[in-house]
mmCIF file with all atom_site columns, C-alpha atoms in Angstrom:
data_model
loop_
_atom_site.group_PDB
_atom_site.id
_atom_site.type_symbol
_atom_site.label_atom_id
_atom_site.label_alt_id
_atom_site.label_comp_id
_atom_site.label_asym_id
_atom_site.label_entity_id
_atom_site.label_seq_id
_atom_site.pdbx_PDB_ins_code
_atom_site.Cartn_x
_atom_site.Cartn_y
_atom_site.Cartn_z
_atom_site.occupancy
_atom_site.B_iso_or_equiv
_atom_site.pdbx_formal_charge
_atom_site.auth_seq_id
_atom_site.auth_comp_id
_atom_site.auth_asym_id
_atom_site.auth_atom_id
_atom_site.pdbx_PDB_model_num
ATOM 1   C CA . UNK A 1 1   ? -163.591 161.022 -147.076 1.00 0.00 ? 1   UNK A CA 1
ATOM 2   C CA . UNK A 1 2   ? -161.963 163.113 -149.967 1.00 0.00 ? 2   UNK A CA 1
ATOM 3   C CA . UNK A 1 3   ? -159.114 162.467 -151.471 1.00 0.00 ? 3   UNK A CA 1
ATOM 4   C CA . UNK A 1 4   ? -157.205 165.259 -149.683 1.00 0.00 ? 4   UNK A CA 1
ATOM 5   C CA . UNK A 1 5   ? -158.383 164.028 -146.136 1.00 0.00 ? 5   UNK A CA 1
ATOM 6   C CA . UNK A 1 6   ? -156.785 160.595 -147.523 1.00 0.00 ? 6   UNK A CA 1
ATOM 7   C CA . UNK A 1 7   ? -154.071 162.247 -148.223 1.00 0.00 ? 7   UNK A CA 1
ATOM 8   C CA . UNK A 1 8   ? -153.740 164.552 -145.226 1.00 0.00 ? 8   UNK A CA 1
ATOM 9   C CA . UNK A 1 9   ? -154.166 161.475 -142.980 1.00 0.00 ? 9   UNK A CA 1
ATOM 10  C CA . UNK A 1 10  ? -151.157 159.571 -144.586 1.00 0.00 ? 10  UNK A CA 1
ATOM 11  C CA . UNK A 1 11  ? -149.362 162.614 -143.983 1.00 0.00 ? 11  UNK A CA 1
ATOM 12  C CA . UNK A 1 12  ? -150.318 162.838 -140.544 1.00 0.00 ? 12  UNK A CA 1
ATOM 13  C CA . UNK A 1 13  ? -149.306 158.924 -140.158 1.00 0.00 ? 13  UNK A CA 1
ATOM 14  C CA . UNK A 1 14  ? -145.945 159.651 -142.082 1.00 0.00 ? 14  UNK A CA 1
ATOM 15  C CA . UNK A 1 15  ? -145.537 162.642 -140.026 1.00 0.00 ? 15  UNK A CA 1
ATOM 16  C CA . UNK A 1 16  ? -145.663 160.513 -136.475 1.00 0.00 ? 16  UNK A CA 1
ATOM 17  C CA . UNK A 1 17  ? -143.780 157.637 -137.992 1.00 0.00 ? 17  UNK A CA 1
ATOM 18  C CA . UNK A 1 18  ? -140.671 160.061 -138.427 1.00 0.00 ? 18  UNK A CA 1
ATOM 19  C CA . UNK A 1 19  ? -141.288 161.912 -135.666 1.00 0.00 ? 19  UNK A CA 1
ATOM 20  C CA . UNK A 1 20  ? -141.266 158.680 -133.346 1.00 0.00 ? 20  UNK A CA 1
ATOM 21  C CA . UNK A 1 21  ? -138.097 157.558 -135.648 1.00 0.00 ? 21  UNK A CA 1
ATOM 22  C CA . UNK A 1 22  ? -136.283 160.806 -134.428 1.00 0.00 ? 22  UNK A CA 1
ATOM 23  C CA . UNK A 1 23  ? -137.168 160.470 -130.795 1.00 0.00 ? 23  UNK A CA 1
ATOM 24  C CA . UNK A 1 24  ? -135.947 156.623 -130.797 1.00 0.00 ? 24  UNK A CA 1
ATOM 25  C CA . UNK A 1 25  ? -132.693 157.763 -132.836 1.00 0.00 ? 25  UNK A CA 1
ATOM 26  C CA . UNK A 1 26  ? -132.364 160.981 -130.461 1.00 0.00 ? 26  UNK A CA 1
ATOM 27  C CA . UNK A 1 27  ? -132.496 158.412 -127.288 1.00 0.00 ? 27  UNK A CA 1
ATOM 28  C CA . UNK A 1 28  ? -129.972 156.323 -128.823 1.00 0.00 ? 28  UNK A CA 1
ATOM 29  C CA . UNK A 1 29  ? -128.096 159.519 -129.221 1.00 0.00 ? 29  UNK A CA 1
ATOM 30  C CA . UNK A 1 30  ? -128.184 160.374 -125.334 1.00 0.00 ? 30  UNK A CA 1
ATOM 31  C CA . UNK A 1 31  ? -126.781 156.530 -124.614 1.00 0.00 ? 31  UNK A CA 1
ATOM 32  C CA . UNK A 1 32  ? -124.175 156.379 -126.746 1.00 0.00 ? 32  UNK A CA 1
ATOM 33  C CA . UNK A 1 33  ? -122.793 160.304 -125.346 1.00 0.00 ? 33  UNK A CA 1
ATOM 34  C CA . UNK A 1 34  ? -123.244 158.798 -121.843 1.00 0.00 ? 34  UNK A CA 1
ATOM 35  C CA . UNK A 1 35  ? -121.253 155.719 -122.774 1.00 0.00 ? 35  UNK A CA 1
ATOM 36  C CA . UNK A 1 36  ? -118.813 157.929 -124.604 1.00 0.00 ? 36  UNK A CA 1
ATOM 37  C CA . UNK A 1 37  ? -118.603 160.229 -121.434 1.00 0.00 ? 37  UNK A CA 1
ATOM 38  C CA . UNK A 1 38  ? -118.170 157.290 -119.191 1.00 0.00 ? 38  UNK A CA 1
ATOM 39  C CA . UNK A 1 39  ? -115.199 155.445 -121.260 1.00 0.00 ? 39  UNK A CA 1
ATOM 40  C CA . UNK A 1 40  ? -114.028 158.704 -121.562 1.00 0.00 ? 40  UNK A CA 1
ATOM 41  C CA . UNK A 1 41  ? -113.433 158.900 -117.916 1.00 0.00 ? 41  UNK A CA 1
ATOM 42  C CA . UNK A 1 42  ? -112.174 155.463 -118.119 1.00 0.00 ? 42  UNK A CA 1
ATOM 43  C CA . UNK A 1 43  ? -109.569 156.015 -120.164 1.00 0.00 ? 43  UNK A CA 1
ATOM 44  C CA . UNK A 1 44  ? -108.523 159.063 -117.953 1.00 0.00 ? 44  UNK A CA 1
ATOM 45  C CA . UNK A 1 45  ? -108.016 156.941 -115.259 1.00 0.00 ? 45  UNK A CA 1
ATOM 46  C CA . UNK A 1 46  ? -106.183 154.291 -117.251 1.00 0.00 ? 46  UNK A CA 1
ATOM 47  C CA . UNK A 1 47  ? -103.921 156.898 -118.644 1.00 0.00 ? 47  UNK A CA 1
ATOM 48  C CA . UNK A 1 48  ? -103.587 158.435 -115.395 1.00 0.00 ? 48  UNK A CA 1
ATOM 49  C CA . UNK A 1 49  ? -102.316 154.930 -113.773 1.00 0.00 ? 49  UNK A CA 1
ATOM 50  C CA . UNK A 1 50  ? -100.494 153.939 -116.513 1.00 0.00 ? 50  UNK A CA 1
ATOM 51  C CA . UNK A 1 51  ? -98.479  156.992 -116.197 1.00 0.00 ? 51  UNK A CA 1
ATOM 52  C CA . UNK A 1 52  ? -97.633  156.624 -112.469 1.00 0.00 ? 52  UNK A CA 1
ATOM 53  C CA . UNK A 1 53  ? -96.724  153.304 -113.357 1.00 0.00 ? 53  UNK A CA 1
ATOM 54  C CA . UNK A 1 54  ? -94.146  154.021 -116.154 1.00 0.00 ? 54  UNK A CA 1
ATOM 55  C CA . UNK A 1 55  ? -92.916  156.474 -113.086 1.00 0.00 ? 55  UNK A CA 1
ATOM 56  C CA . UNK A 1 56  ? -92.328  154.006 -110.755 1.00 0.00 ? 56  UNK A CA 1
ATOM 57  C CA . UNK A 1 57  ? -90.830  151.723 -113.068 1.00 0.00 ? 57  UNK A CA 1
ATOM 58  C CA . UNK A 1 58  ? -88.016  154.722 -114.509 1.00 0.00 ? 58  UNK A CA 1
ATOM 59  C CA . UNK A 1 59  ? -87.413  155.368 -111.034 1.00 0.00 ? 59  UNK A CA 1
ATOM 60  C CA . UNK A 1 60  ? -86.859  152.038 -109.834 1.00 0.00 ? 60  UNK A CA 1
ATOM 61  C CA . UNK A 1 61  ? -84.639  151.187 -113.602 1.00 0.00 ? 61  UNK A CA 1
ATOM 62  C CA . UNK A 1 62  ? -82.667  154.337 -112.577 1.00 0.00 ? 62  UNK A CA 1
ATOM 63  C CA . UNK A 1 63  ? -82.033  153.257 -109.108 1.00 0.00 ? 63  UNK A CA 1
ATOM 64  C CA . UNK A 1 64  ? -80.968  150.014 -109.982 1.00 0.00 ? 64  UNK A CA 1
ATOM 65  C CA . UNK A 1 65  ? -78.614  151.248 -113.190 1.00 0.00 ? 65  UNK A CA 1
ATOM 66  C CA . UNK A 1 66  ? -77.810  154.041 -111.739 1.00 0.00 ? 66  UNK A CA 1
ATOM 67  C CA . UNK A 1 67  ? -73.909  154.028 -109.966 1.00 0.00 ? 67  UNK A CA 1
ATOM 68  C CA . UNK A 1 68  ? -73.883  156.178 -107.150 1.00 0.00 ? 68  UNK A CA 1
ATOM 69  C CA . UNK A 1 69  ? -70.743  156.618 -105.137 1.00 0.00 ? 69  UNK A CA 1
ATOM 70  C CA . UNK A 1 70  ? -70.997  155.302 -101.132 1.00 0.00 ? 70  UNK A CA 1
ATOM 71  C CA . UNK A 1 71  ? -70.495  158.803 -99.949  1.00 0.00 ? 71  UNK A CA 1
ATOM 72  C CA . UNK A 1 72  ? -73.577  160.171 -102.372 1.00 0.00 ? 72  UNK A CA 1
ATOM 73  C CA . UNK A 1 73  ? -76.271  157.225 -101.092 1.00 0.00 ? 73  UNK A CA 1
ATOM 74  C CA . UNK A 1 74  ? -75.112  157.377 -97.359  1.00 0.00 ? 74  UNK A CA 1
ATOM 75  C CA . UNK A 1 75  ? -75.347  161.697 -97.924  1.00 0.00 ? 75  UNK A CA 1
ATOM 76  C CA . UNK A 1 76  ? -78.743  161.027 -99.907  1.00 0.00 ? 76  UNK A CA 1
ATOM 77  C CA . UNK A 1 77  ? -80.091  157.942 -97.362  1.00 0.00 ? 77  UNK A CA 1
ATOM 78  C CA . UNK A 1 78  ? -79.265  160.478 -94.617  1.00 0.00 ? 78  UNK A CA 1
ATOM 79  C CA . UNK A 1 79  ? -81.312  163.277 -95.768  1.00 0.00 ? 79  UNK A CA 1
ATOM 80  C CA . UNK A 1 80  ? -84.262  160.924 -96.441  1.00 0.00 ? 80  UNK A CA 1
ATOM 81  C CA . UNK A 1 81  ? -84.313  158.895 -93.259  1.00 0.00 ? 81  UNK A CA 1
ATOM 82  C CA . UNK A 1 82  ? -84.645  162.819 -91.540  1.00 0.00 ? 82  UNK A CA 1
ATOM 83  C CA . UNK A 1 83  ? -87.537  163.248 -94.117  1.00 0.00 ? 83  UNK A CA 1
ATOM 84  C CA . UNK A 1 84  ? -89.251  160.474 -93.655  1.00 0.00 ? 84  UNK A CA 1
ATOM 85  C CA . UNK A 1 85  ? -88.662  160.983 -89.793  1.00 0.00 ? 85  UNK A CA 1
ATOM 86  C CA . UNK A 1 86  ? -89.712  164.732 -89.641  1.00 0.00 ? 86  UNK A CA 1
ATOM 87  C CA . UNK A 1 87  ? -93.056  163.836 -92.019  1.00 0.00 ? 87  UNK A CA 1
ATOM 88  C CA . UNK A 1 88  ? -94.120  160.733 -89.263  1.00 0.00 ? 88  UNK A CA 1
ATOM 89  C CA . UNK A 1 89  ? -93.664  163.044 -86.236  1.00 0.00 ? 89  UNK A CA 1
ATOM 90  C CA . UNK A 1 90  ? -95.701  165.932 -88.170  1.00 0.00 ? 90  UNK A CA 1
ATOM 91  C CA . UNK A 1 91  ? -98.605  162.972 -88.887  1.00 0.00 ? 91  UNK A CA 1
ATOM 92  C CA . UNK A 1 92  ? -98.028  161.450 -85.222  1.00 0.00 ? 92  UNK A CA 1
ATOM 93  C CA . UNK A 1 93  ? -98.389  164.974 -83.392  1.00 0.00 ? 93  UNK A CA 1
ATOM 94  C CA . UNK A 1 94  ? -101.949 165.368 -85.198  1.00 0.00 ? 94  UNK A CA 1
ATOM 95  C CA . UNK A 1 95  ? -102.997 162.431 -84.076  1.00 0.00 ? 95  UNK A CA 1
ATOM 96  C CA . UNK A 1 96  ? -102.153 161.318 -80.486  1.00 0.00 ? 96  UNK A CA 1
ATOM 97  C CA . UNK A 1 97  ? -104.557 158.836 -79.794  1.00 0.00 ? 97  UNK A CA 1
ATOM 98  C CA . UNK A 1 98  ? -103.155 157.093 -82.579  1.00 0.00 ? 98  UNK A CA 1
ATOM 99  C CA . UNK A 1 99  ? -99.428  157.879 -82.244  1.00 0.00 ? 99  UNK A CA 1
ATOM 100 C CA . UNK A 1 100 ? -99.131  153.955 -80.754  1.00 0.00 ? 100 UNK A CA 1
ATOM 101 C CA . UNK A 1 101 ? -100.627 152.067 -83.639  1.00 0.00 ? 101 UNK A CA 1
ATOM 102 C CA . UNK A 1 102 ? -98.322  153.949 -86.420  1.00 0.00 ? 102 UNK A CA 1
ATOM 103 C CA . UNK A 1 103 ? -94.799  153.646 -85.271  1.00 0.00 ? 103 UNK A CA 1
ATOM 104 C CA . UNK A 1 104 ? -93.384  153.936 -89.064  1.00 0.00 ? 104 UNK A CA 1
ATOM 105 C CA . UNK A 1 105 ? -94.624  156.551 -92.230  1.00 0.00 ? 105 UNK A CA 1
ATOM 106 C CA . UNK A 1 106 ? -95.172  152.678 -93.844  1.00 0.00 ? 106 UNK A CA 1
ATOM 107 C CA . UNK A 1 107 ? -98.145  152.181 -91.020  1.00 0.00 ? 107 UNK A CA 1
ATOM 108 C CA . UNK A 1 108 ? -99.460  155.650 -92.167  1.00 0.00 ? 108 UNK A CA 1
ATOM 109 C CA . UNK A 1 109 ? -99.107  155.016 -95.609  1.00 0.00 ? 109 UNK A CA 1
ATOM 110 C CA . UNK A 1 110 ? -101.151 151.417 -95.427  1.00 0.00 ? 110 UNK A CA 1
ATOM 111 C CA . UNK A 1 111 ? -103.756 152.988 -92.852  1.00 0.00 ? 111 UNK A CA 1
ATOM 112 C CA . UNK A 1 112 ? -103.985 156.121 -94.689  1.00 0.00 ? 112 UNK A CA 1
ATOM 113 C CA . UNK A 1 113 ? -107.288 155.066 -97.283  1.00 0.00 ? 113 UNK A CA 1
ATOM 114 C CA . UNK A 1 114 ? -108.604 153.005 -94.724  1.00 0.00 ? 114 UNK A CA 1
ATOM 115 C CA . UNK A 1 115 ? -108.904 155.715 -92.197  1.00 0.00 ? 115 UNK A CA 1
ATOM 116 C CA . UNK A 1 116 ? -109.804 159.201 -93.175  1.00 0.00 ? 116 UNK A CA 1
ATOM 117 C CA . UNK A 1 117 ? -108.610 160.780 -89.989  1.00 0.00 ? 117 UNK A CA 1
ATOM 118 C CA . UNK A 1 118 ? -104.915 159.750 -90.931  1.00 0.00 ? 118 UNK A CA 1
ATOM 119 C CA . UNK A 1 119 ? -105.564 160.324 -94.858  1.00 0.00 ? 119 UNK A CA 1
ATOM 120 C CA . UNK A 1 120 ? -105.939 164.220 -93.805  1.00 0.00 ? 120 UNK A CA 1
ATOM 121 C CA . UNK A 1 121 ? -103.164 164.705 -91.301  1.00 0.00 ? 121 UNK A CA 1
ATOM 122 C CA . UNK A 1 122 ? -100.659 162.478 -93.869  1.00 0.00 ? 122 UNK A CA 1
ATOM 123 C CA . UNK A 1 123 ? -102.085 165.521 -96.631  1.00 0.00 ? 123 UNK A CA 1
ATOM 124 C CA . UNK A 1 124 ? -101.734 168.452 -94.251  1.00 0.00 ? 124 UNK A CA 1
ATOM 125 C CA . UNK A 1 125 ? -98.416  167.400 -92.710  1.00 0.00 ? 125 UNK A CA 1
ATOM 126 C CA . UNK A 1 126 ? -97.434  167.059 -96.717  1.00 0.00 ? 126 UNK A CA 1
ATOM 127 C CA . UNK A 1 127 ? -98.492  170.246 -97.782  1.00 0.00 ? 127 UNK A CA 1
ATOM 128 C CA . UNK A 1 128 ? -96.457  171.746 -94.339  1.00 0.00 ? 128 UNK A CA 1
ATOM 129 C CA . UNK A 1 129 ? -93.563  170.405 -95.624  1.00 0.00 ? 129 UNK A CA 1
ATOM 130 C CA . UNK A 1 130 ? -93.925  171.289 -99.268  1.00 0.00 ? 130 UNK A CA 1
ATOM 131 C CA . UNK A 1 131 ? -94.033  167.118 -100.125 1.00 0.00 ? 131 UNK A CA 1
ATOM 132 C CA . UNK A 1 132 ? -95.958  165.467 -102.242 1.00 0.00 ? 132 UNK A CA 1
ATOM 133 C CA . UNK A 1 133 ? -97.359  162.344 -102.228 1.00 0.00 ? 133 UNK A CA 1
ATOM 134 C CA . UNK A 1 134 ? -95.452  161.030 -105.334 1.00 0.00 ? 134 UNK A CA 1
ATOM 135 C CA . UNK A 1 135 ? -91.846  162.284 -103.842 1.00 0.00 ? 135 UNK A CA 1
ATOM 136 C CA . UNK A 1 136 ? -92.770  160.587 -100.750 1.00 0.00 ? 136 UNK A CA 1
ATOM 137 C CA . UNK A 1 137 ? -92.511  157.274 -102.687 1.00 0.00 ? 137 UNK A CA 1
ATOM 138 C CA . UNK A 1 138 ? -90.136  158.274 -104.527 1.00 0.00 ? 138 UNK A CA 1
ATOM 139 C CA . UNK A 1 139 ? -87.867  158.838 -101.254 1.00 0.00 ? 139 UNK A CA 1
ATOM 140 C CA . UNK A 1 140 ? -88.776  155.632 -100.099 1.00 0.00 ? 140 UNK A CA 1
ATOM 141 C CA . UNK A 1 141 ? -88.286  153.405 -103.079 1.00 0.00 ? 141 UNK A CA 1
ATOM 142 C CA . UNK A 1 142 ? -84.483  154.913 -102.549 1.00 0.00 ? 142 UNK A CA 1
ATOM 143 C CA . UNK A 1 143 ? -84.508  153.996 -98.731  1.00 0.00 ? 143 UNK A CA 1
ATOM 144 C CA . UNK A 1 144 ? -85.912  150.406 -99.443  1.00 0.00 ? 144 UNK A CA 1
ATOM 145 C CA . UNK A 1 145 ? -83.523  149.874 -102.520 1.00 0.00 ? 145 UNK A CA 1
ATOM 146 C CA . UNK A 1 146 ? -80.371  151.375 -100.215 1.00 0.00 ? 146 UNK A CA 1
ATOM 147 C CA . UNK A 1 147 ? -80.854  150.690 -96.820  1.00 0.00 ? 147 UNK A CA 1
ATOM 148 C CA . UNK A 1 148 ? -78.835  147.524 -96.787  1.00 0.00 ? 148 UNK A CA 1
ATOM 149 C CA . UNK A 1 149 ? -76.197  149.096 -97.321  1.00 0.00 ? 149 UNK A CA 1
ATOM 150 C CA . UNK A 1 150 ? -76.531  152.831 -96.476  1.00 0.00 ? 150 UNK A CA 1
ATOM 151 C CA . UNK A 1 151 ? -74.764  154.231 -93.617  1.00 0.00 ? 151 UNK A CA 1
ATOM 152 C CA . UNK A 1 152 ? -76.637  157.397 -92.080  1.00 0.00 ? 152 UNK A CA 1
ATOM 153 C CA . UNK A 1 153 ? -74.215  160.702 -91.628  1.00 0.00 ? 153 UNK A CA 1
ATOM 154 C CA . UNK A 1 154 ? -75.020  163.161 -88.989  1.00 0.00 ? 154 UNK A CA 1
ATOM 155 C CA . UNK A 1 155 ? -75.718  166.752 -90.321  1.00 0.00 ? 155 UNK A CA 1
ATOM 156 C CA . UNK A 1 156 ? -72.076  168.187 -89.367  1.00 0.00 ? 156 UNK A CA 1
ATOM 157 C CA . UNK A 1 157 ? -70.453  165.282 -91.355  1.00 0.00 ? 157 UNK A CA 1
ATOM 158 C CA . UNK A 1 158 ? -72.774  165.529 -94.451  1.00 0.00 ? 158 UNK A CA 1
ATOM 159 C CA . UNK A 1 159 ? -71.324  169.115 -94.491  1.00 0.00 ? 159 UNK A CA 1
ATOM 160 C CA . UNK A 1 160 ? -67.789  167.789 -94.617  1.00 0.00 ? 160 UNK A CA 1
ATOM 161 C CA . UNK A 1 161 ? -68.698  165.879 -97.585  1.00 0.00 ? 161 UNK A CA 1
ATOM 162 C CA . UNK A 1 162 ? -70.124  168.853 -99.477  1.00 0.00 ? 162 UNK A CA 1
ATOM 163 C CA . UNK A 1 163 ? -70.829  172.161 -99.040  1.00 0.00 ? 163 UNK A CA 1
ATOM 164 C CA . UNK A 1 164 ? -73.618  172.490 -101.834 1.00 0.00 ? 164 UNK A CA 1
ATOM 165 C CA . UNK A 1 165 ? -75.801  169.248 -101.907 1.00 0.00 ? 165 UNK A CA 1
ATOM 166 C CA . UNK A 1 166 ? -78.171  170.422 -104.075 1.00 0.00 ? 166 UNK A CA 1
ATOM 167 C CA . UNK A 1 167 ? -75.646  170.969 -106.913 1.00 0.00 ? 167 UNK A CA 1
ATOM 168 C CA . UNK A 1 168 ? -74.690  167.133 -105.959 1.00 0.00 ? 168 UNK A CA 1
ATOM 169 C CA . UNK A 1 169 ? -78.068  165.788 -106.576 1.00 0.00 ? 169 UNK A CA 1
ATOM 170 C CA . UNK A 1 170 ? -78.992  167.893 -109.610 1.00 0.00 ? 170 UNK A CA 1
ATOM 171 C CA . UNK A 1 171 ? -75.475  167.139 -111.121 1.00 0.00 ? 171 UNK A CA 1
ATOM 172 C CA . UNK A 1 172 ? -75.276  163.050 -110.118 1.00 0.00 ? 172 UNK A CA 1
ATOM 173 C CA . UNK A 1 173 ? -79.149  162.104 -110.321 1.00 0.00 ? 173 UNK A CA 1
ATOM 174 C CA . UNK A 1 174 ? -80.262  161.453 -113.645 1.00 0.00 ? 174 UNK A CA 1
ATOM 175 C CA . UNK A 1 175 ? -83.915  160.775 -113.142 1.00 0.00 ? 175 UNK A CA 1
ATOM 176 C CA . UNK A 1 176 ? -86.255  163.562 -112.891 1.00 0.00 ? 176 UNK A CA 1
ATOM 177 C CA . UNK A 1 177 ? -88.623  162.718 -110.348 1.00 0.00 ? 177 UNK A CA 1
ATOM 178 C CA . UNK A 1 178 ? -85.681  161.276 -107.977 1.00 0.00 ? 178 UNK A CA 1
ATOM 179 C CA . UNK A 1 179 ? -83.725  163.922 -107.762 1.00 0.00 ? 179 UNK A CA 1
ATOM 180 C CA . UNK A 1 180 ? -86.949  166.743 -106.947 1.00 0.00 ? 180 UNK A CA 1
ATOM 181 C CA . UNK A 1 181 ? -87.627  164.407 -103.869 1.00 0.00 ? 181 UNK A CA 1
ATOM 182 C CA . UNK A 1 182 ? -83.996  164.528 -102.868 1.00 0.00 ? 182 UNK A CA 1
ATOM 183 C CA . UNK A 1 183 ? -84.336  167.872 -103.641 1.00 0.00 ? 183 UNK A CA 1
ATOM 184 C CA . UNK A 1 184 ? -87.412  168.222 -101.690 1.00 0.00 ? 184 UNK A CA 1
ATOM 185 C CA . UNK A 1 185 ? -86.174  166.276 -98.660  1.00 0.00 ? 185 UNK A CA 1
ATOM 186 C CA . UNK A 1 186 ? -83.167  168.729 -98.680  1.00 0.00 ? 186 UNK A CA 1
ATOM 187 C CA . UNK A 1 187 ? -85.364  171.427 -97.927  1.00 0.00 ? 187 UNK A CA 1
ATOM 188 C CA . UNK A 1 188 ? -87.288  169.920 -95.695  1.00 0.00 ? 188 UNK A CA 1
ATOM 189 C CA . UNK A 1 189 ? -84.584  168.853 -93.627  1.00 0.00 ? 189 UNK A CA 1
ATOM 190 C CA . UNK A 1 190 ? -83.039  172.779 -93.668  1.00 0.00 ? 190 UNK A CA 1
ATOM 191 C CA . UNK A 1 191 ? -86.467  174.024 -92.825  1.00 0.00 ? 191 UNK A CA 1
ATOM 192 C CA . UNK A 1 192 ? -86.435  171.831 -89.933  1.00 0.00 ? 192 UNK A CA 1
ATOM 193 C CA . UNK A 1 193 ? -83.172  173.135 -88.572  1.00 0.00 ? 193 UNK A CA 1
ATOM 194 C CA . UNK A 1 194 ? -84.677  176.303 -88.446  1.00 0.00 ? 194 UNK A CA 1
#
């Protein structure tokens, strides 16, 4: 063999040596962007939970340091017990053959993952009445944290109280996502008159 052959050969050898190197180092590449991708995701979640979390704690700190009057919880218990009424009949009436085994919008709510059937008529009877999930539990964190002692009003005396109850809520409720469910439930509860 000449010397160039030699030489040529080592080249080749070098050649494949680096070449394998930058396959191994281009593999390790691909795991590390998967793992990347997939803590990525991760953290999405996390961030995602963590955030509903800090929600539900400000709303149930503002409930509890919040002072609302008598006549504003039994005016704001009132329009959420019609809510929460009119968004159980809307689930009920899509699903008859299940109407006796959710008496309450807490039986839907627990059954709702569990069974897809009542997971999609809890969504469409939300998006009917312009809900959403998240003012949903926002309405009932009120009604559990009230209903002791909350005293329901009738619609023709929650207009003797006040003629403008949106101005009420926007005026006495201090947390954000509170006061767009009792603004929400308002609505709902006009819509339903009509």
């Amino acid at each position: 063999m000449t010397k160039e052959a030699i030489s040529l050969c080592a080249l080749n050898k070098t050649l494949n040596r680096v070449e394998s190197t930058l396959q191994t180092i281009e593999a390790r590449f691909i795991v590390l962007d998967s793992s990347i991708q997939k803590l990525s995701e991760k953290f999405g979640l996390w961030s995602t939970d963590l955030e509903h979390q800090i929600d539900q704690d400000e709303m149930w700190t503002s409930l509890l340091e919040d002072r609302f009057t008598s006549v504003e919880v039994n005016l704001f218990y009132s329009y959420i017990c019609e809510t929460i009424h009119c968004l159980h009949s809307h689930v009920v009436k899509r699903l008859p053959d299940l109407a006796r085994g959710l008496p309450t919008l807490s039986s839907i709510l627990r059954r709702k993952a569990k069974n897809p059937r009542i997971g999609l008529a809890l969504e469409t009877a939300l998006e009917k009445l312009g809900l959403h999930e998240g003012e949903v539990k926002a309405l009932c964190v009120f009604f559990i944290t009230h209903n002791h002692d909350a005293c329901y009003y009738p619609a023709r005396q929650r207009e003797g109280y006040t003629k403008d109850i949106c101005s009420m809520i926007n005026s006495v409720v201090k947390n954000q996502l509170l006061q767009r469910s009792l603004l929400c439930a308002v609505q709902v509860v006009e819509n339903s008159k009509v």
